[in-house]
PDB file of C-alpha atoms in Angstrom:
ATOM      1  CA  MET H 251       0.000   0.000   0.000  1.00  0.00           C
ATOM      2  CA  ALA H 252       1.138   3.546  -0.768  1.00  0.00           C
ATOM      3  CA  ARG H 253       2.335   5.512   2.257  1.00  0.00           C
ATOM      4  CA  LEU H 254       2.984   9.058   3.378  1.00  0.00           C
ATOM      5  CA  HIS H 255       6.457   9.727   4.762  1.00  0.00           C
ATOM      6  CA  LEU H 256       6.773  12.922   6.807  1.00  0.00           C
ATOM      7  CA  VAL H 257      10.515  13.588   6.924  1.00  0.00           C
ATOM      8  CA  ARG H 258      12.256  16.188   9.037  1.00  0.00           C
ATOM      9  CA  HIS H 259      14.881  18.218   7.164  1.00  0.00           C
ATOM     10  CA  GLY H 260      18.625  17.784   7.688  1.00  0.00           C
ATOM     11  CA  GLU H 261      20.633  19.588  10.347  1.00  0.00           C
ATOM     12  CA  THR H 262      20.917  23.374  10.061  1.00  0.00           C
ATOM     13  CA  THR H 263      23.123  26.007  11.598  1.00  0.00           C
ATOM     14  CA  SER H 264      20.150  27.091  13.732  1.00  0.00           C
ATOM     15  CA  ASN H 265      19.724  23.519  15.040  1.00  0.00           C
ATOM     16  CA  VAL H 266      23.347  23.535  16.165  1.00  0.00           C
ATOM     17  CA  MET H 267      22.897  26.914  17.872  1.00  0.00           C
ATOM     18  CA  ARG H 268      19.469  25.930  19.326  1.00  0.00           C
ATOM     19  CA  ARG H 269      17.808  28.925  17.665  1.00  0.00           C
ATOM     20  CA  LEU H 270      14.043  29.013  17.190  1.00  0.00           C
ATOM     21  CA  ASP H 271      14.340  29.394  13.429  1.00  0.00           C
ATOM     22  CA  THR H 272      10.846  29.241  11.937  1.00  0.00           C
ATOM     23  CA  ALA H 273      10.368  32.288   9.701  1.00  0.00           C
ATOM     24  CA  LEU H 274      10.805  31.684   5.985  1.00  0.00           C
ATOM     25  CA  PRO H 275      13.172  31.112   4.294  1.00  0.00           C
ATOM     26  CA  GLY H 276      15.266  30.172   7.343  1.00  0.00           C
ATOM     27  CA  ALA H 277      18.746  28.724   7.762  1.00  0.00           C
ATOM     28  CA  ALA H 278      20.616  26.478   5.353  1.00  0.00           C
ATOM     29  CA  LEU H 279      21.855  22.951   5.975  1.00  0.00           C
ATOM     30  CA  THR H 280      25.205  22.358   7.608  1.00  0.00           C
ATOM     31  CA  ASP H 281      27.708  20.068   5.891  1.00  0.00           C
ATOM     32  CA  PHE H 282      26.493  17.336   8.212  1.00  0.00           C
ATOM     33  CA  GLY H 283      22.896  18.121   7.258  1.00  0.00           C
ATOM     34  CA  VAL H 284      23.824  17.666   3.608  1.00  0.00           C
ATOM     35  CA  ARG H 285      25.274  14.246   4.394  1.00  0.00           C
ATOM     36  CA  GLN H 286      22.159  13.332   6.371  1.00  0.00           C
ATOM     37  CA  ALA H 287      19.930  14.158   3.394  1.00  0.00           C
ATOM     38  CA  VAL H 288      22.032  12.112   0.987  1.00  0.00           C
ATOM     39  CA  ARG H 289      22.092   9.222   3.443  1.00  0.00           C
ATOM     40  CA  TYR H 290      18.307   9.337   3.741  1.00  0.00           C
ATOM     41  CA  GLY H 291      18.051   9.055  -0.023  1.00  0.00           C
ATOM     42  CA  LEU H 292      20.473   6.142  -0.139  1.00  0.00           C
ATOM     43  CA  GLU H 293      18.937   4.249   2.777  1.00  0.00           C
ATOM     44  CA  ASN H 294      15.375   4.691   1.527  1.00  0.00           C
ATOM     45  CA  ARG H 295      15.712   3.794  -2.128  1.00  0.00           C
ATOM     46  CA  GLY H 296      13.109   1.127  -1.473  1.00  0.00           C
ATOM     47  CA  ILE H 297      10.463   3.863  -1.490  1.00  0.00           C
ATOM     48  CA  ILE H 298      11.243   4.445  -5.150  1.00  0.00           C
ATOM     49  CA  ALA H 299      11.376   0.732  -5.951  1.00  0.00           C
ATOM     50  CA  GLU H 300       8.007   0.049  -4.305  1.00  0.00           C
ATOM     51  CA  HIS H 301       5.973   1.468  -7.200  1.00  0.00           C
ATOM     52  CA  PRO H 302       8.203   1.397 -10.305  1.00  0.00           C
ATOM     53  CA  GLN H 303       5.334   2.244 -12.657  1.00  0.00           C
ATOM     54  CA  ARG H 304       4.653   5.458 -10.766  1.00  0.00           C
ATOM     55  CA  PRO H 305       7.680   6.819  -8.875  1.00  0.00           C
ATOM     56  CA  ALA H 306       7.268   8.285  -5.432  1.00  0.00           C
ATOM     57  CA  VAL H 307       6.258  11.930  -5.149  1.00  0.00           C
ATOM     58  CA  LEU H 308       8.774  14.154  -3.356  1.00  0.00           C
ATOM     59  CA  VAL H 309       7.721  17.528  -1.974  1.00  0.00           C
ATOM     60  CA  SER H 310       9.080  20.035   0.520  1.00  0.00           C
ATOM     61  CA  SER H 311       8.013  23.108   2.409  1.00  0.00           C
ATOM     62  CA  LEU H 312       9.056  26.598   1.346  1.00  0.00           C
ATOM     63  CA  ALA H 313      11.864  26.662   3.917  1.00  0.00           C
ATOM     64  CA  ARG H 314      15.405  26.662   2.532  1.00  0.00           C
ATOM     65  CA  ARG H 315      16.461  23.719   4.699  1.00  0.00           C
ATOM     66  CA  ALA H 316      13.539  21.585   3.524  1.00  0.00           C
ATOM     67  CA  GLN H 317      14.100  22.447  -0.133  1.00  0.00           C
ATOM     68  CA  GLN H 318      17.800  21.614   0.146  1.00  0.00           C
ATOM     69  CA  THR H 319      17.027  18.297   1.837  1.00  0.00           C
ATOM     70  CA  ALA H 320      14.513  17.365  -0.876  1.00  0.00           C
ATOM     71  CA  GLU H 321      16.923  18.344  -3.639  1.00  0.00           C
ATOM     72  CA  LEU H 322      19.635  16.131  -2.170  1.00  0.00           C
ATOM     73  CA  ILE H 323      17.246  13.210  -1.815  1.00  0.00           C
ATOM     74  CA  SER H 324      16.127  13.776  -5.398  1.00  0.00           C
ATOM     75  CA  SER H 325      19.721  13.607  -6.619  1.00  0.00           C
ATOM     76  CA  VAL H 326      19.813  10.001  -5.361  1.00  0.00           C
ATOM     77  CA  TRP H 327      16.303   9.011  -6.440  1.00  0.00           C
ATOM     78  CA  GLU H 328      16.291  10.878  -9.758  1.00  0.00           C
ATOM     79  CA  VAL H 329      12.835  12.317  -9.196  1.00  0.00           C
ATOM     80  CA  GLN H 330      11.923  15.985  -9.429  1.00  0.00           C
ATOM     81  CA  PRO H 331      10.937  17.557  -6.106  1.00  0.00           C
ATOM     82  CA  ARG H 332       8.363  20.301  -5.857  1.00  0.00           C
ATOM     83  CA  ILE H 333       7.384  22.847  -3.238  1.00  0.00           C
ATOM     84  CA  VAL H 334       4.082  22.757  -1.370  1.00  0.00           C
ATOM     85  CA  GLU H 335       2.808  25.743   0.560  1.00  0.00           C
ATOM     86  CA  GLY H 336       1.468  25.453   4.087  1.00  0.00           C
ATOM     87  CA  ILE H 337       3.721  22.701   5.444  1.00  0.00           C
ATOM     88  CA  HIS H 338       6.398  24.891   7.051  1.00  0.00           C
ATOM     89  CA  GLU H 339       7.332  24.877  10.729  1.00  0.00           C
ATOM     90  CA  VAL H 340       5.226  26.173  13.615  1.00  0.00           C
ATOM     91  CA  GLN H 341       5.812  29.933  13.640  1.00  0.00           C
ATOM     92  CA  ALA H 342       7.593  31.140  16.768  1.00  0.00           C
ATOM     93  CA  GLY H 343       6.495  34.788  16.480  1.00  0.00           C
ATOM     94  CA  ASP H 344       8.113  36.953  19.152  1.00  0.00           C
ATOM     95  CA  LEU H 345      10.448  34.080  20.051  1.00  0.00           C
ATOM     96  CA  GLU H 346      11.952  33.923  16.556  1.00  0.00           C
ATOM     97  CA  ASP H 347      15.742  33.478  16.381  1.00  0.00           C
ATOM     98  CA  ARG H 348      16.111  33.263  20.142  1.00  0.00           C
ATOM     99  CA  ASN H 349      18.102  30.470  21.767  1.00  0.00           C
ATOM    100  CA  ASP H 350      17.851  31.396  25.441  1.00  0.00           C
ATOM    101  CA  ASP H 351      16.265  29.133  28.036  1.00  0.00           C
ATOM    102  CA  GLU H 352      13.381  31.534  28.649  1.00  0.00           C
ATOM    103  CA  ALA H 353      12.309  31.489  24.993  1.00  0.00           C
ATOM    104  CA  HIS H 354      12.600  27.711  24.837  1.00  0.00           C
ATOM    105  CA  GLY H 355      10.536  27.452  28.007  1.00  0.00           C
ATOM    106  CA  VAL H 356       7.737  29.601  26.578  1.00  0.00           C
ATOM    107  CA  PHE H 357       7.724  27.562  23.367  1.00  0.00           C
ATOM    108  CA  ARG H 358       7.600  24.305  25.319  1.00  0.00           C
ATOM    109  CA  ASP H 359       4.786  25.569  27.532  1.00  0.00           C
ATOM    110  CA  VAL H 360       2.676  26.281  24.453  1.00  0.00           C
ATOM    111  CA  LEU H 361       3.444  22.868  22.944  1.00  0.00           C
ATOM    112  CA  ASP H 362       2.555  21.345  26.319  1.00  0.00           C
ATOM    113  CA  ALA H 363      -0.826  23.056  26.134  1.00  0.00           C
ATOM    114  CA  TRP H 364      -1.369  21.869  22.562  1.00  0.00           C
ATOM    115  CA  TYR H 365      -0.568  18.261  23.361  1.00  0.00           C
ATOM    116  CA  SER H 366      -2.837  18.525  26.400  1.00  0.00           C
ATOM    117  CA  GLY H 367      -5.792  19.518  24.233  1.00  0.00           C
ATOM    118  CA  ALA H 368      -5.750  23.330  24.015  1.00  0.00           C
ATOM    119  CA  PRO H 369      -5.300  24.017  20.271  1.00  0.00           C
ATOM    120  CA  ASP H 370      -6.223  27.705  20.521  1.00  0.00           C
ATOM    121  CA  THR H 371      -3.338  28.556  22.854  1.00  0.00           C
ATOM    122  CA  ARG H 372      -1.035  30.815  20.882  1.00  0.00           C
ATOM    123  CA  ILE H 373       2.709  31.402  20.819  1.00  0.00           C
ATOM    124  CA  PRO H 374       3.263  35.122  21.590  1.00  0.00           C
ATOM    125  CA  GLY H 375       3.163  36.846  18.207  1.00  0.00           C
ATOM    126  CA  GLY H 376       3.068  33.446  16.497  1.00  0.00           C
ATOM    127  CA  GLU H 377       0.649  30.645  15.767  1.00  0.00           C
ATOM    128  CA  SER H 378      -1.893  28.564  17.607  1.00  0.00           C
ATOM    129  CA  LEU H 379      -2.136  24.850  16.892  1.00  0.00           C
ATOM    130  CA  GLN H 380      -5.423  25.456  15.112  1.00  0.00           C
ATOM    131  CA  MET H 381      -3.642  27.895  12.786  1.00  0.00           C
ATOM    132  CA  VAL H 382      -1.042  25.221  12.025  1.00  0.00           C
ATOM    133  CA  TYR H 383      -3.786  22.690  11.277  1.00  0.00           C
ATOM    134  CA  ASP H 384      -5.630  25.166   9.056  1.00  0.00           C
ATOM    135  CA  ARG H 385      -2.659  25.575   6.697  1.00  0.00           C
ATOM    136  CA  TYR H 386      -1.000  22.165   6.967  1.00  0.00           C
ATOM    137  CA  LEU H 387      -3.880  19.687   6.842  1.00  0.00           C
ATOM    138  CA  PRO H 388      -5.375  20.889   3.517  1.00  0.00           C
ATOM    139  CA  ALA H 389      -1.999  20.288   1.857  1.00  0.00           C
ATOM    140  CA  ILE H 390      -1.907  16.736   3.204  1.00  0.00           C
ATOM    141  CA  ASP H 391      -5.512  16.148   2.173  1.00  0.00           C
ATOM    142  CA  GLU H 392      -4.700  17.200  -1.395  1.00  0.00           C
ATOM    143  CA  LEU H 393      -1.624  14.965  -1.559  1.00  0.00           C
ATOM    144  CA  ALA H 394      -3.625  12.024  -0.203  1.00  0.00           C
ATOM    145  CA  ALA H 395      -6.452  12.520  -2.686  1.00  0.00           C
ATOM    146  CA  THR H 396      -4.070  12.898  -5.618  1.00  0.00           C
ATOM    147  CA  TYR H 397      -1.433  10.255  -4.929  1.00  0.00           C
ATOM    148  CA  LEU H 398      -2.383   7.905  -2.093  1.00  0.00           C
ATOM    149  CA  SER H 399      -5.679   6.555  -3.390  1.00  0.00           C
ATOM    150  CA  GLY H 400      -6.785   4.427  -6.330  1.00  0.00           C
ATOM    151  CA  PRO H 401      -5.004   1.916  -8.575  1.00  0.00           C
ATOM    152  CA  ASP H 402      -2.168   4.321  -9.388  1.00  0.00           C
ATOM    153  CA  ALA H 403      -1.369   5.143  -5.763  1.00  0.00           C
ATOM    154  CA  THR H 404       2.259   5.772  -4.914  1.00  0.00           C
ATOM    155  CA  ASP H 405       4.302   6.846  -1.897  1.00  0.00           C
ATOM    156  CA  VAL H 406       4.540  10.521  -1.013  1.00  0.00           C
ATOM    157  CA  VAL H 407       7.612  11.896   0.762  1.00  0.00           C
ATOM    158  CA  VAL H 408       7.058  15.257   2.444  1.00  0.00           C
ATOM    159  CA  VAL H 409      10.173  17.056   3.702  1.00  0.00           C
ATOM    160  CA  SER H 410       8.943  19.258   6.508  1.00  0.00           C
ATOM    161  CA  HIS H 411       9.769  20.192  10.111  1.00  0.00           C
ATOM    162  CA  GLY H 412       9.991  18.422  13.448  1.00  0.00           C
ATOM    163  CA  ALA H 413       7.412  20.163  15.631  1.00  0.00           C
ATOM    164  CA  ALA H 414       4.868  20.480  12.820  1.00  0.00           C
ATOM    165  CA  ILE H 415       5.292  16.854  11.736  1.00  0.00           C
ATOM    166  CA  ARG H 416       4.690  15.478  15.227  1.00  0.00           C
ATOM    167  CA  LEU H 417       1.652  17.662  15.817  1.00  0.00           C
ATOM    168  CA  VAL H 418       0.064  16.902  12.457  1.00  0.00           C
ATOM    169  CA  ALA H 419       0.864  13.181  12.489  1.00  0.00           C
ATOM    170  CA  ALA H 420      -0.656  12.865  15.954  1.00  0.00           C
ATOM    171  CA  ARG H 421      -3.819  14.601  14.738  1.00  0.00           C
ATOM    172  CA  LEU H 422      -4.107  12.490  11.578  1.00  0.00           C
ATOM    173  CA  ALA H 423      -3.581   9.107  13.209  1.00  0.00           C
ATOM    174  CA  GLY H 424      -5.063   9.776  16.640  1.00  0.00           C
ATOM    175  CA  ILE H 425      -1.741   9.278  18.421  1.00  0.00           C
ATOM    176  CA  ASP H 426      -1.700   9.896  22.165  1.00  0.00           C
ATOM    177  CA  GLY H 427      -0.405  13.384  22.985  1.00  0.00           C
ATOM    178  CA  LYS H 428       2.117  12.192  25.553  1.00  0.00           C
ATOM    179  CA  PHE H 429       3.657   9.768  23.089  1.00  0.00           C
ATOM    180  CA  ALA H 430       3.817  12.398  20.341  1.00  0.00           C
ATOM    181  CA  ALA H 431       5.341  14.974  22.665  1.00  0.00           C
ATOM    182  CA  ALA H 432       7.929  12.628  24.153  1.00  0.00           C
ATOM    183  CA  THR H 433       8.985  10.947  20.902  1.00  0.00           C
ATOM    184  CA  HIS H 434      11.048  13.549  19.095  1.00  0.00           C
ATOM    185  CA  LEU H 435      12.392  13.250  15.577  1.00  0.00           C
ATOM    186  CA  PRO H 436      16.099  13.701  14.819  1.00  0.00           C
ATOM    187  CA  ASN H 437      17.099  15.461  11.625  1.00  0.00           C
ATOM    188  CA  THR H 438      15.931  13.314   8.669  1.00  0.00           C
ATOM    189  CA  GLY H 439      13.862  11.207  11.063  1.00  0.00           C
ATOM    190  CA  SER H 440      10.384  10.439   9.762  1.00  0.00           C
ATOM    191  CA  VAL H 441       6.831   9.353  10.507  1.00  0.00           C
ATOM    192  CA  GLU H 442       5.253   6.781   8.180  1.00  0.00           C
ATOM    193  CA  LEU H 443       1.491   6.839   7.649  1.00  0.00           C
ATOM    194  CA  GLU H 444      -0.931   4.899   5.473  1.00  0.00           C
ATOM    195  CA  PHE H 445      -4.240   6.309   4.188  1.00  0.00           C
ATOM    196  CA  ARG H 446      -6.599   3.333   4.439  1.00  0.00           C
ATOM    197  CA  ASP H 447     -10.364   3.456   3.820  1.00  0.00           C
ATOM    198  CA  GLY H 448     -10.462   7.160   4.575  1.00  0.00           C
ATOM    199  CA  LEU H 449      -8.469   6.832   7.805  1.00  0.00           C
ATOM    200  CA  TRP H 450      -4.808   7.397   8.648  1.00  0.00           C
ATOM    201  CA  VAL H 451      -2.824   4.546  10.210  1.00  0.00           C
ATOM    202  CA  CYS H 452       0.622   5.221  11.680  1.00  0.00           C
ATOM    203  CA  HIS H 453       3.123   2.427  11.007  1.00  0.00           C
ATOM    204  CA  ARG H 454       6.321   4.042  12.267  1.00  0.00           C
ATOM    205  CA  TRP H 455       7.266   7.090  14.330  1.00  0.00           C
ATOM    206  CA  GLY H 456      10.992   7.685  14.120  1.00  0.00           C
ATOM    207  CA  ALA H 457      12.629   4.465  15.269  1.00  0.00           C
ATOM    208  CA  THR H 458       9.428   3.211  16.943  1.00  0.00           C
ATOM    209  CA  ARG H 459       7.121   0.893  15.018  1.00  0.00           C
ATOM    210  CA  ALA H 460       3.447   0.275  15.693  1.00  0.00           C
ATOM    211  CA  PRO H 461       1.787  -0.745  17.905  1.00  0.00           C
ATOM    212  CA  PHE H 462       2.906   2.188  20.016  1.00  0.00           C
ATOM    213  CA  ASP H 463       3.094   2.126  23.796  1.00  0.00           C
ATOM    214  CA  GLU H 464       0.916   5.092  24.611  1.00  0.00           C
ATOM    215  CA  ALA H 465       1.566   4.864  28.355  1.00  0.00           C
ATOM    216  CA  VAL H 466       4.738   6.926  28.091  1.00  0.00           C
ATOM    217  CA  ASP H 467       6.119   7.850  31.495  1.00  0.00           C
ATOM    218  CA  GLU H 468       7.791  11.043  30.280  1.00  0.00           C
ATOM    219  CA  PRO H 469       7.162  14.778  30.613  1.00  0.00           C
ATOM    220  CA  LEU H 470       5.071  16.182  27.784  1.00  0.00           C
ATOM    221  CA  VAL H 471       8.109  17.812  26.198  1.00  0.00           C
ATOM    222  CA  VAL H 472      11.445  16.047  26.580  1.00  0.00           C
ATOM    223  CA  THR H 473      14.298  18.343  27.636  1.00  0.00           C
ATOM    224  CA  ASP H 474      17.164  16.102  28.716  1.00  0.00           C
ATOM    225  CA  ASP H 475      18.531  14.598  25.505  1.00  0.00           C
ATOM    226  CA  SER H 476      20.226  15.971  22.400  1.00  0.00           C
ATOM    227  CA  VAL H 477      17.068  15.741  20.312  1.00  0.00           C
ATOM    228  CA  GLY H 478      14.493  16.710  22.883  1.00  0.00           C
ATOM    229  CA  ASP H 479      16.575  19.668  24.080  1.00  0.00           C
ATOM    230  CA  ASN H 480      15.502  21.499  20.926  1.00  0.00           C
ATOM    231  CA  PRO H 481      11.709  21.945  20.743  1.00  0.00           C
ATOM    232  CA  MET H 482      11.903  21.989  16.958  1.00  0.00           C
ATOM    233  CA  GLY H 483      12.772  18.274  16.961  1.00  0.00           C
TER     234      GLY H 483
END
């Protein structure tokens, strides 16, 4: 069955510096981020081989880092990537480009509220979760209707952003908020979903495969590891 792969972009300079880099076009990939993107393409060639009559569709957000990641993947897969509007990162508003603990704490508090079921809570000067849904979900719906259904269905690879991917994937597949909040995605990590009979089924979330243990004994937003320390992950 055709699947949707939501892939976080490769490492950027802002990731290294822990900056809340969300405004478009944003930072570029580091040299390591470039290698990550190429490695993703090499290690996931099976996505292309799955439907040889109709190659996988590769799209990215408008952000520079996502476009670069998609272009590097495309150089391995020999498919032409395209840009889709609406699938960029959660907008940090007044917190943009900050890397101090206070800014990270405010951002995490808002994500905490979102995962706890308060989608109208808003980042100061930025977005609410409902605003993210309103721009992101229609893009996914269009991709699903165009490429993931019918006899010609094929995989869709969406190069997007860590916080947005986790929030949207949890909404689509009904994933428990604590699991989604605690299970961060490293750069070029991905969530794999299947659109089946009008419903989304999550098969893999980063390194974790379904069925997921939803009784996660973790704080809503992880802060003590190299991935979780950055709320963008």
